[in-house]
Every structure is written in structure tokens, then in C-alpha cells.
Short mmCIF file of C-alpha atoms in Angstrom, two decimals:
data_model
loop_
_atom_site.label_atom_id
_atom_site.label_comp_id
_atom_site.label_asym_id
_atom_site.label_seq_id
_atom_site.Cartn_x
_atom_site.Cartn_y
_atom_site.Cartn_z
CA MET A 1 191.50 37.78 -71.22
CA ARG A 2 192.57 40.68 -73.42
CA ILE A 3 189.24 42.41 -72.77
CA ILE A 4 189.68 42.02 -69.00
CA THR A 5 193.26 43.31 -69.18
CA ALA A 6 192.23 46.28 -71.32
CA SER A 7 189.35 47.07 -68.95
CA ILE A 8 191.61 46.99 -65.91
CA GLY A 9 194.15 49.17 -67.70
CA THR A 10 191.49 51.69 -68.68
CA LEU A 11 190.16 51.78 -65.13
CA LEU A 12 193.63 52.37 -63.71
CA ILE A 13 194.26 55.22 -66.16
CA TYR A 14 190.87 56.75 -65.37
CA CYS A 15 191.43 56.53 -61.61
CA SER A 16 194.93 57.98 -61.96
CA LEU A 17 193.64 60.96 -63.96
CA THR A 18 190.78 61.41 -61.50
CA ALA A 19 193.24 61.43 -58.59
CA TYR A 20 195.54 63.84 -60.43
CA ILE A 21 192.74 66.32 -61.08
CA GLY A 22 191.36 65.82 -57.57
CA TRP A 23 194.73 66.59 -55.98
CA ASN A 24 194.94 69.85 -57.90
CA VAL A 25 191.39 70.80 -56.95
CA TYR A 26 192.16 69.92 -53.33
CA LEU A 27 195.21 72.20 -53.33
CA TRP A 28 193.18 75.03 -54.84
CA LEU A 29 190.19 74.68 -52.53
CA GLY A 30 192.52 74.15 -49.59
CA SER A 31 193.99 77.59 -50.26
CA LEU A 32 190.50 79.03 -49.86
CA ILE A 33 188.89 76.99 -47.07
CA PRO A 34 189.95 74.26 -44.59
CA LEU A 35 189.39 70.77 -46.01
CA ASN A 36 189.35 67.26 -44.64
CA ALA A 37 191.44 65.22 -47.06
CA TYR A 38 189.57 61.94 -46.48
CA LEU A 39 186.13 63.50 -46.81
CA PHE A 40 187.16 65.35 -49.93
CA GLY A 41 188.68 62.22 -51.47
CA GLY A 42 185.55 60.17 -50.79
CA LEU A 43 183.21 62.76 -52.26
CA TRP A 44 185.53 63.29 -55.22
CA PHE A 45 185.58 59.66 -56.26
CA LEU A 46 181.83 59.39 -55.63
CA TRP A 47 181.34 62.17 -58.17
CA ALA A 48 183.76 60.47 -60.57
CA PHE A 49 181.68 57.26 -60.49
CA SER A 50 178.27 58.86 -59.94
CA PHE A 51 177.05 58.06 -63.45
CA LEU A 52 177.52 54.35 -62.74
CA VAL A 53 175.66 54.73 -59.44
CA GLY A 54 172.81 56.34 -61.36
CA ARG A 55 172.56 53.25 -63.56
CA LEU A 56 171.50 51.19 -60.53
CA GLY A 57 167.92 52.43 -60.78
CA HIS A 58 165.62 55.39 -61.30
CA GLN A 59 165.79 56.24 -57.59
CA TRP A 60 169.43 57.23 -58.14
CA LEU A 61 168.53 59.90 -60.69
CA ALA A 62 170.50 62.63 -58.89
CA PHE A 63 173.69 60.64 -59.43
CA THR A 64 172.94 60.35 -63.14
CA ILE A 65 172.73 64.13 -63.35
CA MET A 66 175.93 64.56 -61.34
CA GLY A 67 177.68 62.06 -63.57
CA SER A 68 176.55 63.81 -66.73
CA TYR A 69 178.20 67.04 -65.63
CA TRP A 70 181.27 65.12 -64.47
CA PHE A 71 181.96 63.98 -68.04
CA ALA A 72 182.37 67.57 -69.22
CA PHE A 73 184.32 68.62 -66.13
CA PHE A 74 186.65 65.63 -66.44
CA GLU A 75 187.37 66.12 -70.14
CA TYR A 76 188.23 69.79 -69.91
CA SER A 77 190.10 69.37 -66.62
CA VAL A 78 192.32 66.76 -68.29
CA LEU A 79 193.08 69.34 -70.98
CA LEU A 80 193.52 72.36 -68.69
CA THR A 81 195.13 71.05 -65.50
CA PRO A 82 198.52 70.13 -67.02
CA LEU A 83 198.67 73.61 -68.55
CA ALA A 84 197.81 75.08 -65.16
CA ASN A 85 200.61 73.08 -63.53
CA ILE A 86 203.10 74.37 -66.08
CA ALA A 87 201.85 77.94 -65.65
CA SER A 88 202.23 77.71 -61.87
CA LEU A 89 205.99 77.27 -62.33
CA PHE A 90 206.16 80.82 -63.65
CA VAL A 91 203.93 82.43 -61.01
CA THR A 92 206.02 84.28 -58.45
CA ALA A 93 203.18 84.96 -56.00
CA GLU A 94 203.23 83.42 -52.52
CA ASN A 95 200.37 81.02 -53.32
CA PRO A 96 200.48 80.03 -57.00
CA ALA A 97 197.85 77.30 -56.47
CA LEU A 98 195.29 79.96 -55.54
CA ILE A 99 195.99 82.14 -58.57
CA VAL A 100 196.36 79.44 -61.22
CA GLY A 101 193.52 77.35 -59.79
CA SER A 102 191.20 80.36 -59.81
CA VAL A 103 192.04 81.08 -63.44
CA GLU A 104 191.36 77.46 -64.42
CA ALA A 105 188.09 77.48 -62.47
CA ALA A 106 187.03 80.65 -64.30
CA ILE A 107 187.82 79.06 -67.67
CA LEU A 108 185.80 75.97 -66.75
CA LEU A 109 182.86 78.12 -65.70
CA LEU A 110 183.06 79.96 -69.03
CA ILE A 111 183.10 76.65 -70.91
CA PHE A 112 180.07 75.40 -68.98
CA ALA A 113 178.18 78.65 -69.55
CA ALA A 114 178.92 78.80 -73.28
CA GLY A 115 178.33 75.07 -73.70
CA SER A 116 174.97 75.24 -71.94
CA PHE A 117 173.89 78.10 -74.20
CA LEU A 118 174.85 76.18 -77.35
CA ALA A 119 173.06 73.07 -76.09
CA TYR A 120 169.79 74.71 -75.05
CA ASN A 121 169.51 77.36 -77.78
CA PRO A 122 169.07 75.43 -81.05
CA VAL A 123 169.35 76.96 -84.49
CA VAL A 124 167.59 76.22 -87.78
CA ARG A 125 169.96 75.33 -90.61
CA LYS A 126 168.76 75.51 -94.20
CA LEU A 127 169.47 73.26 -97.15
CA GLU A 128 168.07 73.10 -100.69
CA ILE A 129 168.66 70.11 -102.94
CA THR A 130 167.37 68.83 -106.28
CA VAL A 131 166.65 65.15 -106.92
CA GLU A 132 165.65 63.33 -110.04
CA GLY A 133 162.08 62.13 -110.34
CA PRO A 134 158.69 63.00 -111.79
CA GLU A 135 158.00 66.71 -111.89
CA ALA A 136 156.30 67.64 -108.62
CA GLU A 137 155.92 70.39 -106.09
CA PRO A 138 158.96 70.98 -103.92
CA LEU A 139 158.92 69.07 -100.64
CA HIS A 140 159.67 71.01 -97.47
CA ALA A 141 161.06 68.75 -94.74
CA VAL A 142 162.24 69.34 -91.19
CA VAL A 143 165.04 66.97 -90.19
CA ALA A 144 166.22 66.46 -86.62
CA SER A 145 167.95 63.72 -84.67
CA ASP A 146 169.42 62.78 -81.30
CA PHE A 147 166.81 64.26 -79.00
CA HIS A 148 167.86 62.01 -76.10
CA LEU A 149 164.63 62.96 -74.39
CA GLY A 150 164.94 62.29 -70.70
CA VAL A 151 166.01 64.27 -67.67
CA LEU A 152 168.40 66.96 -68.95
CA SER A 153 167.08 67.06 -72.52
CA GLY A 154 163.54 67.31 -71.27
CA LYS A 155 160.10 68.75 -71.81
CA ASN A 156 161.18 72.37 -72.20
CA HIS A 157 163.81 71.44 -74.78
CA LEU A 158 161.23 69.45 -76.72
CA LYS A 159 158.98 72.53 -76.64
CA ARG A 160 161.74 74.47 -78.39
CA PHE A 161 161.82 71.91 -81.17
CA VAL A 162 158.06 71.80 -81.64
CA LYS A 163 157.85 75.59 -81.71
CA LYS A 164 160.65 75.98 -84.25
CA SER A 165 159.47 73.11 -86.44
CA ASN A 166 155.85 74.25 -86.51
CA SER A 167 156.91 77.79 -87.39
CA LEU A 168 158.51 76.39 -90.56
CA ASN A 169 155.17 74.83 -91.61
CA PRO A 170 156.82 71.71 -93.08
CA ASP A 171 155.24 69.16 -95.38
CA VAL A 172 156.95 66.36 -93.48
CA VAL A 173 159.07 65.91 -90.36
CA PHE A 174 161.86 63.33 -90.15
CA LEU A 175 163.20 62.28 -86.72
CA ALA A 176 166.43 60.40 -87.37
CA GLY A 177 166.91 58.36 -84.21
CA ASP A 178 167.90 58.50 -80.53
CA LEU A 179 164.45 59.78 -79.68
CA VAL A 180 164.90 59.06 -75.97
CA ASP A 181 167.88 58.77 -73.66
CA ASP A 182 167.90 54.98 -73.19
CA ASP A 183 164.68 54.66 -71.17
CA PRO A 184 161.33 56.06 -72.40
CA ILE A 185 160.03 56.21 -68.83
CA TRP A 186 161.05 59.86 -68.49
CA TYR A 187 159.27 60.72 -71.75
CA ALA A 188 156.10 59.27 -70.25
CA ARG A 189 156.59 60.45 -66.66
CA TYR A 190 157.37 64.07 -67.53
CA GLY A 191 154.43 64.46 -69.92
CA MET A 192 156.52 64.98 -73.05
CA SER A 193 153.87 63.26 -75.15
CA GLU A 194 151.56 66.23 -74.72
CA VAL A 195 154.27 68.39 -76.29
CA MET A 196 155.03 65.98 -79.13
CA ASP A 197 151.27 65.85 -79.80
CA GLN A 198 151.52 69.48 -80.91
CA LEU A 199 154.10 68.78 -83.63
CA THR A 200 152.49 69.26 -87.03
CA ALA A 201 153.33 68.39 -90.64
CA LYS A 202 151.09 68.31 -93.70
CA ILE A 203 151.78 64.74 -94.80
CA GLY A 204 153.24 63.11 -91.74
CA ILE A 205 155.85 62.75 -89.02
CA TYR A 206 158.24 59.81 -89.30
CA GLY A 207 160.99 58.52 -87.06
CA VAL A 208 163.54 55.74 -86.74
CA LEU A 209 165.33 54.16 -83.83
CA GLY A 210 168.85 55.06 -82.74
CA ASN A 211 171.35 53.14 -80.65
CA HIS A 212 170.21 54.76 -77.39
CA ASP A 213 166.62 53.79 -78.11
CA TYR A 214 167.79 50.16 -77.93
CA TYR A 215 169.83 50.51 -74.73
CA GLY A 216 166.71 50.84 -72.57
CA LYS A 217 165.39 47.54 -74.00
CA LYS A 218 161.87 48.96 -74.16
CA ILE A 219 161.36 49.29 -77.90
CA PRO A 220 157.65 48.25 -77.81
CA LEU A 221 156.88 50.88 -75.16
CA LEU A 222 158.85 53.55 -76.99
CA THR A 223 157.15 52.77 -80.28
CA GLN A 224 153.74 52.83 -78.62
CA LEU A 225 154.41 56.20 -76.97
CA MET A 226 155.66 57.72 -80.22
CA GLU A 227 152.74 56.38 -82.27
CA LYS A 228 150.32 57.89 -79.73
CA SER A 229 152.13 61.20 -80.23
CA GLY A 230 151.68 61.01 -83.99
CA VAL A 231 155.20 59.83 -84.84
CA HIS A 232 155.20 56.87 -87.22
CA VAL A 233 158.28 54.83 -86.27
CA LEU A 234 159.66 52.84 -89.21
CA LYS A 235 161.55 49.67 -88.36
CA ASP A 236 163.23 48.33 -91.48
CA GLU A 237 160.32 49.09 -93.74
CA THR A 238 159.65 51.13 -96.84
CA ILE A 239 156.39 53.02 -97.32
CA LEU A 240 154.86 55.25 -99.97
CA VAL A 241 154.19 58.73 -98.58
CA ALA A 242 151.35 60.77 -100.11
CA ASN A 243 152.03 59.20 -103.53
CA ARG A 244 155.05 61.52 -103.74
CA PHE A 245 158.07 59.55 -102.53
CA TYR A 246 159.14 56.31 -100.92
CA LEU A 247 160.55 56.45 -97.41
CA THR A 248 162.74 53.77 -95.89
CA GLY A 249 163.31 53.80 -92.17
CA ARG A 250 166.07 51.51 -90.96
CA GLU A 251 166.63 50.03 -87.56
CA ASP A 252 169.97 51.15 -86.18
CA ARG A 253 173.02 48.97 -86.78
CA THR A 254 172.74 48.10 -83.07
CA ASN A 255 170.32 45.49 -84.36
CA ARG A 256 172.81 43.18 -86.06
CA GLU A 257 169.99 41.19 -87.61
CA ARG A 258 168.56 44.08 -89.58
CA PRO A 259 168.15 43.35 -93.30
CA PHE A 260 170.43 44.78 -95.94
CA LEU A 261 169.29 48.01 -97.55
CA GLU A 262 168.97 46.15 -100.87
CA LYS A 263 165.92 44.32 -99.53
CA LEU A 264 164.19 47.61 -98.69
CA LYS A 265 164.68 49.34 -102.05
CA PRO A 266 161.38 50.21 -103.75
CA ASP A 267 160.72 49.19 -107.33
CA SER A 268 159.60 52.60 -108.55
CA ASP A 269 160.73 55.75 -110.36
CA LEU A 270 159.50 57.91 -107.50
CA PRO A 271 162.15 59.56 -105.31
CA TRP A 272 163.58 57.35 -102.57
CA ILE A 273 164.41 58.82 -99.16
CA VAL A 274 166.25 56.86 -96.47
CA MET A 275 166.62 57.41 -92.72
CA ASP A 276 169.41 55.52 -90.94
CA HIS A 277 170.50 56.84 -87.56
CA THR A 278 174.20 55.99 -87.85
CA PRO A 279 176.03 57.22 -90.98
CA SER A 280 178.20 54.13 -91.14
CA ASP A 281 177.70 53.34 -94.83
CA LEU A 282 177.70 55.94 -97.58
CA VAL A 283 178.55 53.47 -100.33
CA THR A 284 175.44 51.28 -100.45
CA PRO A 285 172.88 54.10 -100.72
CA VAL A 286 174.84 55.49 -103.68
CA GLU A 287 175.06 52.10 -105.38
CA LEU A 288 171.33 51.52 -104.93
CA GLY A 289 170.41 54.99 -106.16
CA ALA A 290 168.89 56.53 -103.02
CA ASP A 291 168.02 60.18 -103.55
CA PHE A 292 168.24 61.57 -100.01
CA HIS A 293 169.83 59.89 -96.98
CA MET A 294 169.51 61.28 -93.42
CA SER A 295 171.45 60.40 -90.27
CA GLY A 296 172.51 61.74 -86.89
CA HIS A 297 174.38 59.91 -84.12
CA THR A 298 177.73 61.72 -84.26
CA HIS A 299 176.68 64.89 -82.40
CA ARG A 300 179.60 66.40 -84.33
CA GLY A 301 181.60 65.26 -81.33
CA GLN A 302 179.37 67.43 -79.09
CA MET A 303 182.35 68.84 -77.19
CA TRP A 304 185.62 69.94 -78.80
CA PRO A 305 188.01 68.29 -79.53
CA ASN A 306 185.84 65.15 -79.83
CA GLY A 307 184.87 66.24 -83.34
CA LEU A 308 188.40 65.34 -84.47
CA ILE A 309 187.57 61.74 -83.55
CA THR A 310 184.19 61.63 -85.31
CA LYS A 311 185.82 62.97 -88.47
CA LYS A 312 188.19 60.03 -88.41
CA VAL A 313 185.51 57.44 -87.62
CA PHE A 314 182.88 58.52 -90.18
CA ASP A 315 183.28 59.41 -93.85
CA LEU A 316 180.72 62.15 -93.22
CA ASP A 317 180.36 63.06 -89.56
CA TYR A 318 178.41 66.26 -90.07
CA GLY A 319 176.61 68.36 -92.63
CA TYR A 320 175.72 67.90 -96.28
CA ARG A 321 177.44 66.06 -99.11
CA GLN A 322 176.36 64.86 -102.54
CA ILE A 323 177.88 61.67 -103.94
CA GLU A 324 176.77 61.03 -107.52
CA LYS A 325 172.97 61.40 -107.38
CA THR A 326 172.64 60.71 -103.64
CA HIS A 327 172.32 63.62 -101.20
CA PHE A 328 173.54 62.94 -97.65
CA LEU A 329 172.72 64.92 -94.51
CA VAL A 330 174.16 64.20 -91.06
CA SER A 331 172.80 66.33 -88.23
CA SER A 332 174.66 67.12 -85.02
CA GLY A 333 171.38 66.57 -83.19
CA PHE A 334 168.78 68.58 -81.35
CA GLY A 335 169.56 67.20 -77.92
CA PHE A 336 172.74 65.86 -76.35
CA TRP A 337 174.12 62.85 -74.52
CA GLY A 338 175.55 63.17 -71.04
CA PRO A 339 176.33 66.77 -70.12
CA PRO A 340 173.96 69.42 -71.50
CA ILE A 341 176.99 71.12 -73.00
CA ARG A 342 178.12 71.69 -76.57
CA ILE A 343 181.47 73.17 -77.55
CA GLY A 344 182.31 73.23 -81.25
CA SER A 345 178.79 72.09 -82.10
CA ARG A 346 175.28 73.37 -81.53
CA SER A 347 171.82 71.92 -81.10
CA GLU A 348 170.00 72.20 -84.40
CA LEU A 349 167.21 71.21 -86.74
CA TRP A 350 167.34 71.35 -90.53
CA SER A 351 164.87 72.96 -92.89
CA VAL A 352 165.33 71.11 -96.18
CA LYS A 353 163.70 72.09 -99.47
CA ILE A 354 163.72 69.21 -101.94
CA ASN A 355 163.14 70.12 -105.58
CA PHE A 356 162.26 67.51 -108.18
CA LYS A 357 163.30 67.46 -111.82
CA MET A 358 162.91 64.95 -114.64
CA LYS A 359 165.87 62.74 -115.43
CA SER A 360 167.98 64.32 -118.14
#
């Protein structure tokens, strides 16, 4: 009963905010062109719920795209529209709605333009760490997460990753979850496998599943597609890589039946590297003596001010931290969820040099 009540309350708040923003947009557009209030209202609420319409099936793909952009528009309109209403009280012009609305529209366009650039123009971030273990050559790894490969984070965006990663000539590539955006059908239909086929690494390419990889309920198909593309997907298993280090790839915590990390710890003095999509537990890897732990999931909030929330939810929501002997890295992701927009974050991949030294 509480869940139903909370859901109804959330829906009422959402509809109220949608109507509030819509009324302001209607006043602004009405100062520019004649509008039919009923037609505008119908189209407005269709846009507001278009993402849900898109979930009805692949034939409704256009609504999924519309809904993705709505998320960004809605968030920043909720932040800007009250300020615009206050500002309009101080505008002495004959039509304050036209002036203030045009300024807000310009700000939104600027946000969309800047956010699209930050989403589709990834950067390479560099990190160098030293772990204890037998003396060995440094290991050069590329780390990336949260591709959300699908419609908006598509083939061309994947090409950017493959080009940047290959230019770094890595020993190994780690893909830390959310490989596709719920359904792998778009990965297959848009020929992304032929791009992933071109990804190279000297001793292997390894991936794990993220929460969105589970949502499509097509794990066997996704795993098959990735394996054909040369990506070895680890599902709660630990393997020895090139006789140089042990690698544990965890299923995401979405799978509530996944084993504890203790059961996956190798009995060896070789370095131990762990991939777990969601950085929900920094304590256990430290207690078990993991050397390097990689995650994604948070997107660093993707759009400001969401990063303030991820900082509260996760002990480490972004970047690098060392706790005792364990090195942690949380990436903001190469792709994005929902709108192809990033504000306060940027699409990225990490170039990580891992040095090895004997225990002192």
C-alpha cells in the first residue's frame, strides 16, 4: 500500500511540474505564434510520457529518442523556469513572457549544445599506480564503462572508443559493465560488432555485466555477441591472465544471487584485479587484499547537479582512490543513459599504467 501511495504521489508531482513547465512554454510560444491550447497540451504530455511509450516495443523507437531528450529538458526546465518567473516580475517591457522565455530558451539551447559536445567527444584520462607482487613488466590497461550501446550511443560513438583505445596500444582492455542499453538488439542490428571486432589488446579484452545489461533479459545473446567480437565476458569467475595477474569479473549486484567476493579470491601471490560494475562496496576488496578494483555505473551524475546525489550515495562515485593496498577506479563512463548530454561530467576512457614491485 505504501508503494502504491508513493507511486501515485510521485506521479502527481511529476504531472504538476510538467503542467507548470508546459504552461510557461505555452505562454512563451503563444507570444510568438498562434497556438491551440488543447493540441499543445496533448502533444506536451505525449512528449512528457514518450519514453514510456517507447518501452512498448521496438516499433516505437522514435518515442524512446524523444523521451531521452525530454529527461534533460525537464530537469533543467525545473531548475530554470522558477528563476524565469521571478525575473519576469522585474521586466518592465510590454511582453515579459517573450523576453524572459527567449532568454530561458537560449540557455537551454546552450546547455544542450555543450552537453552534446561533452557526451560525444570523449577524453583519455591517465593514471599510474604501483601494486605489490612479483617483479614484472608494467601493465598498460585501458579501462572504460557504461557504453550503453544502442540508438543514441551508437556505432559512431563506439568507433571513437575503438580508435582512441587502439591508439594507446594497450596490453589489456577492461570493459566495466553496461555494455548495451538494455537490449542488445541494436548492437546486432546496427552492425556494432564489426566495430568492436577492430578493438585490439596484446593479452585480451575482458568485460563484465552492468545493471542495464540485465534489464533487457537477454544475457545469453549479449554474451554471445560480445564473445564473437573478442570480448571475454566474466560472470562471477576468476581467471589467470597471461600468467601475470588474476582477474575477477563479477556479475552486477542486480543479480542478488551472485556469490560473495570471498569465494572468488585466488590463492596466489600474483596481483589480483577485480571488475565490479557498481562501486557499492569498497570495504570487502580492501579486507581481501585486492590490488586494483574497477567500476563505473555512476556516470558522475551525468548532468549537474545529479553528481551531488551520487557523491552521497557512493563512498567513491568518481575517480581514483587508494585505501590501504587497494587501488580503486570509478569511471564516469564512455557512453550515457537517456539524453546524449553531459553537464559536469564527460565521456571518457582511462589509460592506466600498473607498475609492480616486490612486497617490502
